Amino acid sequence: MKITEVETIPVHVPIKAEVTMKTSHGAHVVSPYVLVRIHTDEGIFGLGEATLSPTWTGETRPGGLAVIRDLFTPLLLGQDPRNVNALMRELNRVLVGNPFAKAAIDMALWDLAGKAAGVPVHQLLGGKVRDELPIKLVIGAVEPDAAVVLARRFLDWGVKTLKVKVGPGDDVARIRAVREFAGPDIPIGIDANEGWDIPTARRLLAELEPFNLYFCEQPIPRHDAEALAELRRSTNIPIKADESVFTPADAIRMVQHHAADIFSVYPGKHGGITPTLEIAAIAKAAGLAVTMGSNLELGPGTAAMLHVGIACDAFRAEQFPGDYVGPWYHESDLLKTPLDLGLPNAKAPDGPGLGVELDDDLVEKYRDTTLKADSIG
Ligand SMILES: [Mg+2]
């Protein structure tokens, strides 16, 4: 089998008005992502998604389109897509960083490898270790009244666990309001997305301890492992590293500094499925928990997360429900058949490859025609 064409589809999908997402990185009102279809001479194609976010990795959509077209496509054309490891090694050789653009290619190659073998990606990863993946939904850093409206909506939808964004606004008032509404039995975690400085984090974690939070994610900026470790020692709330862990080397640094109790991982952030599994293995060996994070993916990116979550033993899926949530927030996931996302539990698709198909009408509806859709073959 040979790759004949790498097709990129820029899309522009709004977040649903009724769920709004606001974090320390800003308001997320629309997702300017790039879908990838890798075509082959055997008539099958693989699907991937570059969940690009300038505030997260510095990856823009024009930049993502350019690296896929100018750097990745020449390395892929004529190659057998089932050689995922060798092809991803080539991509990593020509470009440092850019995990979300790399992950789009990686997902499409795994999708093709699964379709060629007639098995789901999770089977290629060694098979399921669990049947279901509990989900938590995420409340943005909004005013307390609005946070309660969202908590009510999400619990009505059937979710059993919540995460609340902190950083902008009155965090204590927001967390108090959500905890009082949800009652004592709903696990609640928080995510500051690097939005606190060290003294603020120390003060707020102390003030928030009475609200029985089961984790605090990325309280301070990503690079200071020593400060994160010091903060961890000063609080009883388990610390989760998200922006601090992009690469396996980042994960080792976090372990060496004893800076976190939990790692948030997902294929987009790490440049594909294999590095995600590598980071999960580091966490497991160090005795840390792993949970699935998210950058609000559409259907293909969420499917890749589900295959990893269902197959990787390092995830503590029950204790730390995952962020398999992008389709709950977007106007559309762009799929022909929606993913089975519960609530409260998600399941991984069982069809060949990623097990998802794009809906051509939805793709056209959300295609961003202001950018050139490059198709090189
Ligand atoms: Mg996070």
CSV table of C-alpha atoms and ligand atoms in Angstrom, one decimal:
chain,number,residue,atom,x,y,z
A,1,MET,CA,0.0,0.0,0.0
A,2,LYS,CA,1.3,3.4,-0.9
A,3,ILE,CA,0.3,6.9,0.1
A,4,THR,CA,-0.9,8.9,-2.9
A,5,GLU,CA,-2.2,12.2,-1.5
A,6,VAL,CA,-2.3,14.1,1.8
A,7,GLU,CA,-5.4,16.2,1.8
A,8,THR,CA,-5.9,19.0,4.4
A,9,ILE,CA,-9.3,20.5,5.2
A,10,PRO,CA,-9.3,23.7,7.3
A,11,VAL,CA,-12.5,23.9,9.4
A,12,HIS,CA,-14.0,26.5,11.7
A,13,VAL,CA,-16.5,24.9,14.2
A,14,PRO,CA,-18.1,27.1,16.8
A,15,ILE,CA,-18.6,26.1,20.4
A,16,LYS,CA,-22.2,25.8,21.4
A,17,ALA,CA,-23.5,29.0,22.9
A,18,GLU,CA,-25.0,27.3,25.9
A,19,VAL,CA,-21.7,25.7,27.1
A,20,THR,CA,-19.1,28.5,26.6
A,21,MET,CA,-15.5,27.7,27.5
A,22,LYS,CA,-13.3,30.3,29.2
A,23,THR,CA,-9.9,29.5,30.8
A,24,SER,CA,-6.7,31.3,31.8
A,25,HIS,CA,-5.7,31.0,28.1
A,26,GLY,CA,-8.8,33.0,27.0
A,27,ALA,CA,-12.3,32.3,25.7
A,28,HIS,CA,-12.7,29.4,23.4
A,29,VAL,CA,-15.6,30.3,21.1
A,30,VAL,CA,-14.6,28.7,17.8
A,31,SER,CA,-12.2,25.8,16.9
A,32,PRO,CA,-10.0,26.7,13.8
A,33,TYR,CA,-8.7,23.2,13.2
A,34,VAL,CA,-7.3,21.2,10.3
A,35,LEU,CA,-8.6,17.7,9.3
A,36,VAL,CA,-6.3,15.5,7.4
A,37,ARG,CA,-7.2,12.7,4.9
A,38,ILE,CA,-4.3,10.5,3.8
A,39,HIS,CA,-5.2,8.7,0.6
A,40,THR,CA,-3.7,5.5,-0.7
A,41,ASP,CA,-3.4,3.5,-4.0
A,42,GLU,CA,-5.7,0.9,-2.5
A,43,GLY,CA,-8.6,3.3,-2.3
A,44,ILE,CA,-8.8,3.5,1.5
A,45,PHE,CA,-7.9,6.6,3.4
A,46,GLY,CA,-6.9,7.6,7.0
A,47,LEU,CA,-8.4,10.4,9.0
A,48,GLY,CA,-6.6,12.7,11.4
A,49,GLU,CA,-7.2,16.0,13.2
A,50,ALA,CA,-4.8,18.8,14.1
A,51,THR,CA,-6.5,20.5,17.1
A,52,LEU,CA,-4.4,23.6,16.7
A,53,SER,CA,-4.2,26.2,19.5
A,54,PRO,CA,-1.9,29.1,19.3
A,55,THR,CA,-2.1,29.8,23.0
A,56,TRP,CA,-1.2,26.2,23.8
A,57,THR,CA,1.7,25.3,21.6
A,58,GLY,CA,2.1,28.3,19.4
A,59,GLU,CA,0.7,26.3,16.5
A,60,THR,CA,-1.5,28.3,14.2
A,61,ARG,CA,-3.7,27.0,11.4
A,62,PRO,CA,-1.8,28.6,8.5
A,63,GLY,CA,1.4,27.2,10.2
A,64,GLY,CA,-0.1,23.8,10.6
A,65,LEU,CA,-1.2,23.7,6.9
A,66,ALA,CA,2.2,24.8,5.8
A,67,VAL,CA,4.1,22.2,7.8
A,68,ILE,CA,1.8,19.4,6.6
A,69,ARG,CA,2.1,20.6,3.0
A,70,ASP,CA,5.8,21.6,2.8
A,71,LEU,CA,7.5,19.3,5.3
A,72,PHE,CA,5.4,16.2,6.0
A,73,THR,CA,3.7,15.5,2.7
A,74,PRO,CA,7.0,15.0,0.7
A,75,LEU,CA,8.1,12.4,3.4
A,76,LEU,CA,4.8,10.6,3.2
A,77,LEU,CA,4.1,10.3,-0.5
A,78,GLY,CA,4.9,6.8,-1.9
A,79,GLN,CA,5.4,5.3,1.6
A,80,ASP,CA,3.5,2.4,3.1
A,81,PRO,CA,1.2,4.1,5.8
A,82,ARG,CA,1.3,1.0,8.0
A,83,ASN,CA,5.0,1.8,8.9
A,84,VAL,CA,3.7,4.3,11.5
A,85,ASN,CA,6.8,4.3,13.7
A,86,ALA,CA,9.3,4.8,10.8
A,87,LEU,CA,7.1,7.6,9.3
A,88,MET,CA,6.7,9.4,12.5
A,89,ARG,CA,10.4,9.2,13.2
A,90,GLU,CA,10.9,11.0,9.8
A,91,LEU,CA,8.4,13.7,10.8
A,92,ASN,CA,10.2,14.2,14.1
A,93,ARG,CA,13.5,14.4,12.3
A,94,VAL,CA,12.5,17.4,10.1
A,95,LEU,CA,10.5,19.4,12.7
A,96,VAL,CA,10.8,19.9,16.4
A,97,GLY,CA,7.6,20.6,18.4
A,98,ASN,CA,4.4,21.1,16.5
A,99,PRO,CA,2.7,18.2,18.3
A,100,PHE,CA,-0.9,18.9,17.1
A,101,ALA,CA,0.2,18.9,13.4
A,102,LYS,CA,2.2,15.7,13.9
A,103,ALA,CA,-0.7,14.1,15.8
A,104,ALA,CA,-3.0,14.6,12.8
A,105,ILE,CA,-0.7,12.6,10.6
A,106,ASP,CA,-0.1,10.0,13.3
A,107,MET,CA,-3.9,9.5,13.8
A,108,ALA,CA,-4.4,9.1,10.0
A,109,LEU,CA,-1.6,6.5,9.8
A,110,TRP,CA,-3.0,4.5,12.7
A,111,ASP,CA,-6.5,4.7,11.1
A,112,LEU,CA,-5.1,3.4,7.8
A,113,ALA,CA,-3.1,0.6,9.6
A,114,GLY,CA,-6.3,-0.5,11.3
A,115,LYS,CA,-8.4,-0.3,8.2
A,116,ALA,CA,-5.8,-2.3,6.3
A,117,ALA,CA,-5.8,-5.0,9.0
A,118,GLY,CA,-9.6,-4.8,9.4
A,119,VAL,CA,-9.3,-4.2,13.2
A,120,PRO,CA,-9.9,-1.2,15.5
A,121,VAL,CA,-6.9,0.9,16.6
A,122,HIS,CA,-7.4,-0.3,20.2
A,123,GLN,CA,-6.7,-3.8,19.0
A,124,LEU,CA,-3.5,-2.7,17.3
A,125,LEU,CA,-2.5,-1.2,20.7
A,126,GLY,CA,-2.9,-4.6,22.4
A,127,GLY,CA,-6.6,-4.7,23.0
A,128,LYS,CA,-9.0,-3.3,25.6
A,129,VAL,CA,-8.2,-3.3,29.2
A,130,ARG,CA,-11.6,-1.8,30.1
A,131,ASP,CA,-15.0,-1.5,28.4
A,132,GLU,CA,-16.0,2.0,29.4
A,133,LEU,CA,-14.4,5.4,30.0
A,134,PRO,CA,-16.1,7.6,32.6
A,135,ILE,CA,-16.2,11.3,31.5
A,136,LYS,CA,-16.0,14.5,33.4
A,137,LEU,CA,-17.4,17.7,31.9
A,138,VAL,CA,-15.7,21.0,32.2
A,139,ILE,CA,-17.2,24.3,33.5
A,140,GLY,CA,-15.4,27.4,32.2
A,141,ALA,CA,-14.1,30.2,34.5
A,142,VAL,CA,-17.4,32.1,34.4
A,143,GLU,CA,-19.4,34.0,37.1
A,144,PRO,CA,-20.7,31.8,40.0
A,145,ASP,CA,-24.3,31.9,38.8
A,146,ALA,CA,-23.4,30.9,35.3
A,147,ALA,CA,-21.1,28.1,36.6
A,148,VAL,CA,-24.1,26.7,38.6
A,149,VAL,CA,-26.3,26.9,35.4
A,150,LEU,CA,-23.6,24.8,33.6
A,151,ALA,CA,-23.2,22.4,36.5
A,152,ARG,CA,-27.0,21.8,36.5
A,153,ARG,CA,-27.0,21.2,32.8
A,154,PHE,CA,-24.1,18.8,32.9
A,155,LEU,CA,-25.4,16.8,35.8
A,156,ASP,CA,-28.8,16.7,34.1
A,157,TRP,CA,-27.1,15.3,31.0
A,158,GLY,CA,-25.8,12.4,33.2
A,159,VAL,CA,-22.2,13.2,34.0
A,160,LYS,CA,-21.0,12.2,37.5
A,161,THR,CA,-17.8,14.2,37.8
A,162,LEU,CA,-17.0,17.9,37.1
A,163,LYS,CA,-13.9,20.0,36.4
A,164,VAL,CA,-14.1,23.8,37.0
A,165,LYS,CA,-11.7,26.2,35.3
A,166,VAL,CA,-10.1,28.7,37.7
A,167,GLY,CA,-7.7,31.6,37.1
A,168,PRO,CA,-9.8,34.5,35.8
A,169,GLY,CA,-12.5,35.9,38.2
A,170,ASP,CA,-13.4,35.0,41.8
A,171,ASP,CA,-12.3,31.4,42.0
A,172,VAL,CA,-13.4,30.8,45.6
A,173,ALA,CA,-16.9,32.1,44.9
A,174,ARG,CA,-17.2,30.0,41.8
A,175,ILE,CA,-16.0,26.8,43.5
A,176,ARG,CA,-18.2,27.4,46.5
A,177,ALA,CA,-21.3,27.9,44.3
A,178,VAL,CA,-20.6,24.7,42.3
A,179,ARG,CA,-19.9,22.6,45.4
A,180,GLU,CA,-23.0,23.9,47.2
A,181,PHE,CA,-25.1,23.1,44.1
A,182,ALA,CA,-23.6,19.7,43.3
A,183,GLY,CA,-23.5,18.5,47.0
A,184,PRO,CA,-20.8,16.5,48.7
A,185,ASP,CA,-20.9,13.4,46.5
A,186,ILE,CA,-19.9,14.7,43.1
A,187,PRO,CA,-16.1,14.7,42.6
A,188,ILE,CA,-14.9,18.2,41.6
A,189,GLY,CA,-11.5,19.0,40.3
A,190,ILE,CA,-10.1,22.4,39.2
A,191,ASP,CA,-7.8,23.5,36.3
A,192,ALA,CA,-6.0,26.8,36.4
A,193,ASN,CA,-4.3,26.5,33.0
A,194,GLU,CA,-1.1,28.2,34.3
A,195,GLY,CA,-3.2,31.1,35.4
A,196,TRP,CA,-1.9,31.6,39.0
A,197,ASP,CA,1.4,32.9,40.2
A,198,ILE,CA,3.1,30.9,43.0
A,199,PRO,CA,1.8,33.0,46.0
A,200,THR,CA,-1.7,33.1,44.5
A,201,ALA,CA,-1.7,29.4,44.0
A,202,ARG,CA,-0.5,28.7,47.6
A,203,ARG,CA,-3.2,31.1,49.0
A,204,LEU,CA,-6.0,29.8,46.9
A,205,LEU,CA,-5.2,26.1,47.3
A,206,ALA,CA,-5.4,26.7,51.1
A,207,GLU,CA,-8.7,28.6,50.7
A,208,LEU,CA,-10.1,25.9,48.4
A,209,GLU,CA,-9.2,22.9,50.6
A,210,PRO,CA,-12.6,22.9,52.4
A,211,PHE,CA,-14.4,22.2,49.1
A,212,ASN,CA,-13.0,18.7,48.8
A,213,LEU,CA,-11.3,19.0,45.4
A,214,TYR,CA,-9.9,15.8,44.1
A,215,PHE,CA,-7.2,17.5,42.0
A,216,CYS,CA,-5.8,20.8,41.0
A,217,GLU,CA,-4.5,20.9,37.4
A,218,GLN,CA,-1.6,23.1,36.3
A,219,PRO,CA,-1.9,25.8,39.0
A,220,ILE,CA,1.2,27.7,37.8
A,221,PRO,CA,3.1,28.2,34.5
A,222,ARG,CA,4.5,25.1,32.8
A,223,HIS,CA,8.2,25.4,33.2
A,224,ASP,CA,9.0,25.6,36.9
A,225,ALA,CA,9.0,22.0,38.1
A,226,GLU,CA,10.7,23.0,41.4
A,227,ALA,CA,8.0,25.5,42.2
A,228,LEU,CA,5.3,23.0,41.3
A,229,ALA,CA,6.9,20.5,43.6
A,230,GLU,CA,7.0,23.0,46.4
A,231,LEU,CA,3.4,23.8,45.9
A,232,ARG,CA,2.5,20.1,45.9
A,233,ARG,CA,4.2,19.7,49.3
A,234,SER,CA,2.2,22.6,50.7
A,235,THR,CA,-1.3,21.3,49.9
A,236,ASN,CA,-3.4,18.1,50.4
A,237,ILE,CA,-5.0,18.6,47.0
A,238,PRO,CA,-3.4,16.2,44.4
A,239,ILE,CA,-1.5,18.2,41.7
A,240,LYS,CA,-2.1,17.3,38.0
A,241,ALA,CA,0.4,18.3,35.4
A,242,ASP,CA,-1.0,19.2,32.0
A,243,GLU,CA,0.8,22.1,30.2
A,244,SER,CA,4.0,21.0,32.0
A,245,VAL,CA,4.0,17.6,30.2
A,246,PHE,CA,4.3,17.7,26.4
A,247,THR,CA,7.1,15.2,25.8
A,248,PRO,CA,8.5,12.1,27.6
A,249,ALA,CA,11.4,14.2,28.7
A,250,ASP,CA,9.0,16.6,30.3
A,251,ALA,CA,7.4,13.7,32.1
A,252,ILE,CA,10.8,12.5,33.4
A,253,ARG,CA,11.5,16.0,34.7
A,254,MET,CA,8.2,16.1,36.6
A,255,VAL,CA,9.0,12.7,38.1
A,256,GLN,CA,12.5,13.7,39.1
A,257,HIS,CA,11.2,16.8,40.9
A,258,HIS,CA,8.2,14.9,42.5
A,259,ALA,CA,6.2,17.8,41.1
A,260,ALA,CA,2.8,16.0,40.3
A,261,ASP,CA,0.5,13.3,41.4
A,262,ILE,CA,-1.3,12.9,38.1
A,263,PHE,CA,-0.4,13.5,34.4
A,264,SER,CA,-3.0,14.7,31.9
A,265,VAL,CA,-2.2,13.2,28.5
A,266,TYR,CA,-3.8,13.0,25.1
A,267,PRO,CA,-2.5,12.2,21.6
A,268,GLY,CA,-2.8,15.8,20.2
A,269,LYS,CA,-0.6,17.3,22.8
A,270,HIS,CA,2.1,14.7,22.5
A,271,GLY,CA,2.3,14.5,18.8
A,272,GLY,CA,0.5,11.2,18.4
A,273,ILE,CA,-0.5,7.9,20.0
A,274,THR,CA,2.9,6.4,20.6
A,275,PRO,CA,4.4,9.3,22.6
A,276,THR,CA,1.2,9.4,24.6
A,277,LEU,CA,1.8,5.7,25.6
A,278,GLU,CA,5.4,6.5,26.4
A,279,ILE,CA,4.4,9.2,28.8
A,280,ALA,CA,1.7,7.0,30.3
A,281,ALA,CA,4.4,4.3,30.9
A,282,ILE,CA,6.7,6.8,32.6
A,283,ALA,CA,3.9,7.8,34.9
A,284,LYS,CA,3.0,4.2,35.7
A,285,ALA,CA,6.5,3.3,36.5
A,286,ALA,CA,6.8,6.3,38.8
A,287,GLY,CA,3.6,5.4,40.6
A,288,LEU,CA,1.6,8.4,39.2
A,289,ALA,CA,-1.9,8.4,37.9
A,290,VAL,CA,-2.7,9.1,34.2
A,291,THR,CA,-5.9,10.6,32.9
A,292,MET,CA,-7.1,11.7,29.5
A,293,GLY,CA,-7.0,15.5,28.9
A,294,SER,CA,-8.4,17.4,26.0
A,295,ASN,CA,-8.0,20.5,23.8
A,296,LEU,CA,-11.7,20.3,22.8
A,297,GLU,CA,-11.3,17.9,19.8
A,298,LEU,CA,-13.8,17.2,17.0
A,299,GLY,CA,-14.8,13.6,16.2
A,300,PRO,CA,-11.5,12.2,14.8
A,301,GLY,CA,-9.3,13.5,17.6
A,302,THR,CA,-11.8,12.3,20.2
A,303,ALA,CA,-11.8,8.8,18.6
A,304,ALA,CA,-8.0,8.6,18.9
A,305,MET,CA,-8.3,9.5,22.6
A,306,LEU,CA,-10.9,6.8,23.1
A,307,HIS,CA,-8.7,4.1,21.5
A,308,VAL,CA,-5.8,5.0,23.7
A,309,GLY,CA,-7.9,5.3,26.9
A,310,ILE,CA,-9.6,1.9,26.4
A,311,ALA,CA,-6.3,0.1,25.6
A,312,CYS,CA,-3.7,1.7,28.0
A,313,ASP,CA,-3.5,0.1,31.4
A,314,ALA,CA,-1.7,3.2,32.9
A,315,PHE,CA,-5.0,5.2,32.9
A,316,ARG,CA,-6.9,5.2,36.1
A,317,ALA,CA,-10.2,5.6,34.3
A,318,GLU,CA,-12.5,5.2,37.3
A,319,GLN,CA,-10.6,7.3,39.8
A,320,PHE,CA,-9.9,10.1,37.3
A,321,PRO,CA,-12.6,10.3,34.6
A,322,GLY,CA,-11.3,11.6,31.2
A,323,ASP,CA,-12.0,14.6,29.1
A,324,TYR,CA,-13.6,12.8,26.2
A,325,VAL,CA,-15.6,15.9,25.8
A,326,GLY,CA,-15.0,17.9,22.6
A,327,PRO,CA,-18.2,16.7,20.8
A,328,TRP,CA,-20.3,17.9,23.8
A,329,TYR,CA,-19.0,21.4,23.3
A,330,HIS,CA,-19.0,21.9,19.5
A,331,GLU,CA,-21.9,22.6,17.3
A,332,SER,CA,-20.9,19.5,15.4
A,333,ASP,CA,-18.3,16.7,15.7
A,334,LEU,CA,-18.4,16.5,11.8
A,335,LEU,CA,-19.0,12.7,12.0
A,336,LYS,CA,-21.5,10.7,10.1
A,337,THR,CA,-22.3,8.6,13.2
A,338,PRO,CA,-21.7,10.3,16.5
A,339,LEU,CA,-19.3,8.7,19.0
A,340,ASP,CA,-20.8,6.8,22.0
A,341,LEU,CA,-19.9,9.4,24.7
A,342,GLY,CA,-22.4,8.3,27.4
A,343,LEU,CA,-23.0,10.1,29.6
A,344,PRO,CA,-21.6,9.2,32.1
A,345,ASN,CA,-19.3,6.7,30.3
A,346,ALA,CA,-17.8,6.7,26.8
A,347,LYS,CA,-17.1,3.6,24.7
A,348,ALA,CA,-14.4,3.3,22.0
A,349,PRO,CA,-15.5,2.6,18.4
A,350,ASP,CA,-15.2,-1.0,17.3
A,351,GLY,CA,-15.0,-0.4,13.5
A,352,PRO,CA,-11.7,-0.8,11.6
A,353,GLY,CA,-9.1,1.9,12.3
A,354,LEU,CA,-10.4,4.9,14.3
A,355,GLY,CA,-13.9,3.6,13.5
A,356,VAL,CA,-15.3,7.0,12.5
A,357,GLU,CA,-16.4,8.6,9.2
A,358,LEU,CA,-16.6,12.3,8.3
A,359,ASP,CA,-20.0,13.5,7.2
A,360,ASP,CA,-19.3,15.3,3.9
A,361,ASP,CA,-22.2,17.7,4.2
A,362,LEU,CA,-21.0,18.8,7.7
A,363,VAL,CA,-17.5,19.1,6.5
A,364,GLU,CA,-18.6,21.4,3.7
A,365,LYS,CA,-20.8,23.4,6.1
A,366,TYR,CA,-17.9,24.1,8.5
A,367,ARG,CA,-15.1,24.2,5.9
A,368,ASP,CA,-13.1,27.4,6.2
A,369,THR,CA,-13.1,28.7,2.6
A,370,THR,CA,-11.1,31.8,3.6
A,371,LEU,CA,-8.0,29.5,3.7
A,372,LYS,CA,-6.8,27.5,0.7
A,373,ALA,CA,-7.5,23.8,1.2
A,374,ASP,CA,-4.3,22.3,0.0
A,375,SER,CA,-4.4,18.9,-1.7
A,376,ILE,CA,-1.1,17.7,-2.9
A,377,GLY,CA,-0.8,14.4,-4.8
B,1,MG,MG,-5.8,21.3,31.5
